[in-house]
Amino acid sequence: RVGIVPRKWPTLEESFAQPGGQIMIDPQGQFAASELETVRRFVENGGTLYVFDDPANTGSTSNQALAQFGLSLDLRVQPPPPGMIDHLQILLWNGGGRTVGGEPLLPGPDGSSLCSLARHGKGQVIAFANSHIFERKTMGYTAMIPNASQNAISQLEYRLMSYLNYPPVHAGAESPTNLSTE
C-alpha cells in the first residue's frame, strides 16, 4: 500500500547508495567505522533508516548504528508497562525492549517507548525494539485470513513505512508522533 518493494543488496555500501529508506533487522556483527559513516551520510542526506531489533537478538549491534543519532535500544525483555489493558497493546509490548532518545512514536503509559524517531540532517531514523512481532510466528502466512491482532500489527507496519514520505502522507488525521494502537 505504500509502494515499497523490498530488495536485498550484497553490501552495506550498495544498499545505502539507494534512495529512500533502508531497514536493518536484528543486526549482528561489528560495524566498521566506514560503514557507520555510510549510514550517517545516508540519513544526513535525506534517507530514512529503520532499525528493528529484539531482545532475542543476543548479538545485537543496533546501538552502534543508532548512537550517532542520539538513539539506543534497551534490549532487556520487559513486561508491558503498568496500566495497559488493551490486548493489542499488551501484544505489541510483551517481550520487547525499549527505545531511548528521540521522539516516542509508540509511548507506554509509564513514559517508556517501544518505537522512537530521531531527525538528523535532512533524514530520520526510526528505532523499534520488538521486531519479533513482524515475524511469521506472529503474522502468519499470506494465504491465511488475519485475525484482529495481526491486522493491527499490519496497520502499525504500514504507518511506520509511511514515514518514508515524512510527514506521513498516508497517516490520515493521526499525529505523526504517536502511533498508538487505539
PDB file of N, CA, C and O in Angstrom, residues 159 171-180 182:
ATOM      1  N   ARG A 159       1.924   2.186   9.024  1.00  0.00           N
ATOM      2  CA  ARG A 159       2.146   3.552   9.500  1.00  0.00           C
ATOM      3  C   ARG A 159       3.632   3.844   9.671  1.00  0.00           C
ATOM      4  O   ARG A 159       4.084   4.944   9.375  1.00  0.00           O
ATOM      5  N   ALA A 171      -0.993   8.795   6.595  1.00  0.00           N
ATOM      6  CA  ALA A 171      -1.302   8.590   8.008  1.00  0.00           C
ATOM      7  C   ALA A 171      -2.653   9.175   8.403  1.00  0.00           C
ATOM      8  O   ALA A 171      -3.055   9.059   9.544  1.00  0.00           O
ATOM      9  N   GLY A 172      -3.339   9.809   7.486  1.00  0.00           N
ATOM     10  CA  GLY A 172      -4.650  10.366   7.804  1.00  0.00           C
ATOM     11  C   GLY A 172      -4.537  11.464   8.845  1.00  0.00           C
ATOM     12  O   GLY A 172      -3.577  12.211   8.878  1.00  0.00           O
ATOM     13  N   ALA A 173      -5.513  11.528   9.721  1.00  0.00           N
ATOM     14  CA  ALA A 173      -5.549  12.590  10.719  1.00  0.00           C
ATOM     15  C   ALA A 173      -4.719  12.263  11.947  1.00  0.00           C
ATOM     16  O   ALA A 173      -4.629  13.066  12.857  1.00  0.00           O
ATOM     17  N   GLU A 174      -4.123  11.088  11.977  1.00  0.00           N
ATOM     18  CA  GLU A 174      -3.359  10.702  13.157  1.00  0.00           C
ATOM     19  C   GLU A 174      -2.085  11.515  13.266  1.00  0.00           C
ATOM     20  O   GLU A 174      -1.467  11.878  12.277  1.00  0.00           O
ATOM     21  N   SER A 175      -1.680  11.796  14.475  1.00  0.00           N
ATOM     22  CA  SER A 175      -0.452  12.543  14.721  1.00  0.00           C
ATOM     23  C   SER A 175       0.748  11.713  14.282  1.00  0.00           C
ATOM     24  O   SER A 175       0.851  10.544  14.612  1.00  0.00           O
ATOM     25  N   PRO A 176       1.711  12.311  13.552  1.00  0.00           N
ATOM     26  CA  PRO A 176       2.869  11.549  13.126  1.00  0.00           C
ATOM     27  C   PRO A 176       3.784  11.195  14.279  1.00  0.00           C
ATOM     28  O   PRO A 176       4.679  10.400  14.134  1.00  0.00           O
ATOM     29  N   THR A 177       3.600  11.786  15.453  1.00  0.00           N
ATOM     30  CA  THR A 177       4.463  11.456  16.582  1.00  0.00           C
ATOM     31  C   THR A 177       3.766  10.558  17.581  1.00  0.00           C
ATOM     32  O   THR A 177       4.200  10.424  18.701  1.00  0.00           O
ATOM     33  N   ASN A 178       2.667   9.919  17.184  1.00  0.00           N
ATOM     34  CA  ASN A 178       2.011   8.983  18.080  1.00  0.00           C
ATOM     35  C   ASN A 178       1.379   7.876  17.259  1.00  0.00           C
ATOM     36  O   ASN A 178       0.371   8.084  16.601  1.00  0.00           O
ATOM     37  N   LEU A 179       1.961   6.722  17.315  1.00  0.00           N
ATOM     38  CA  LEU A 179       1.460   5.573  16.567  1.00  0.00           C
ATOM     39  C   LEU A 179       0.635   4.666  17.461  1.00  0.00           C
ATOM     40  O   LEU A 179       0.670   3.458  17.344  1.00  0.00           O
ATOM     41  N   SER A 180      -0.111   5.252  18.364  1.00  0.00           N
ATOM     42  CA  SER A 180      -0.869   4.421  19.307  1.00  0.00           C
ATOM     43  C   SER A 180      -1.761   3.448  18.539  1.00  0.00           C
ATOM     44  O   SER A 180      -2.123   3.682  17.406  1.00  0.00           O
ATOM     45  N   GLU A 182      -4.769   2.520  19.349  1.00  0.00           N
ATOM     46  CA  GLU A 182      -6.210   2.675  19.634  1.00  0.00           C
ATOM     47  C   GLU A 182      -6.971   3.057  18.395  1.00  0.00           C
ATOM     48  O   GLU A 182      -6.499   3.641  17.492  1.00  0.00           O
TER      49      GLU A 182
END
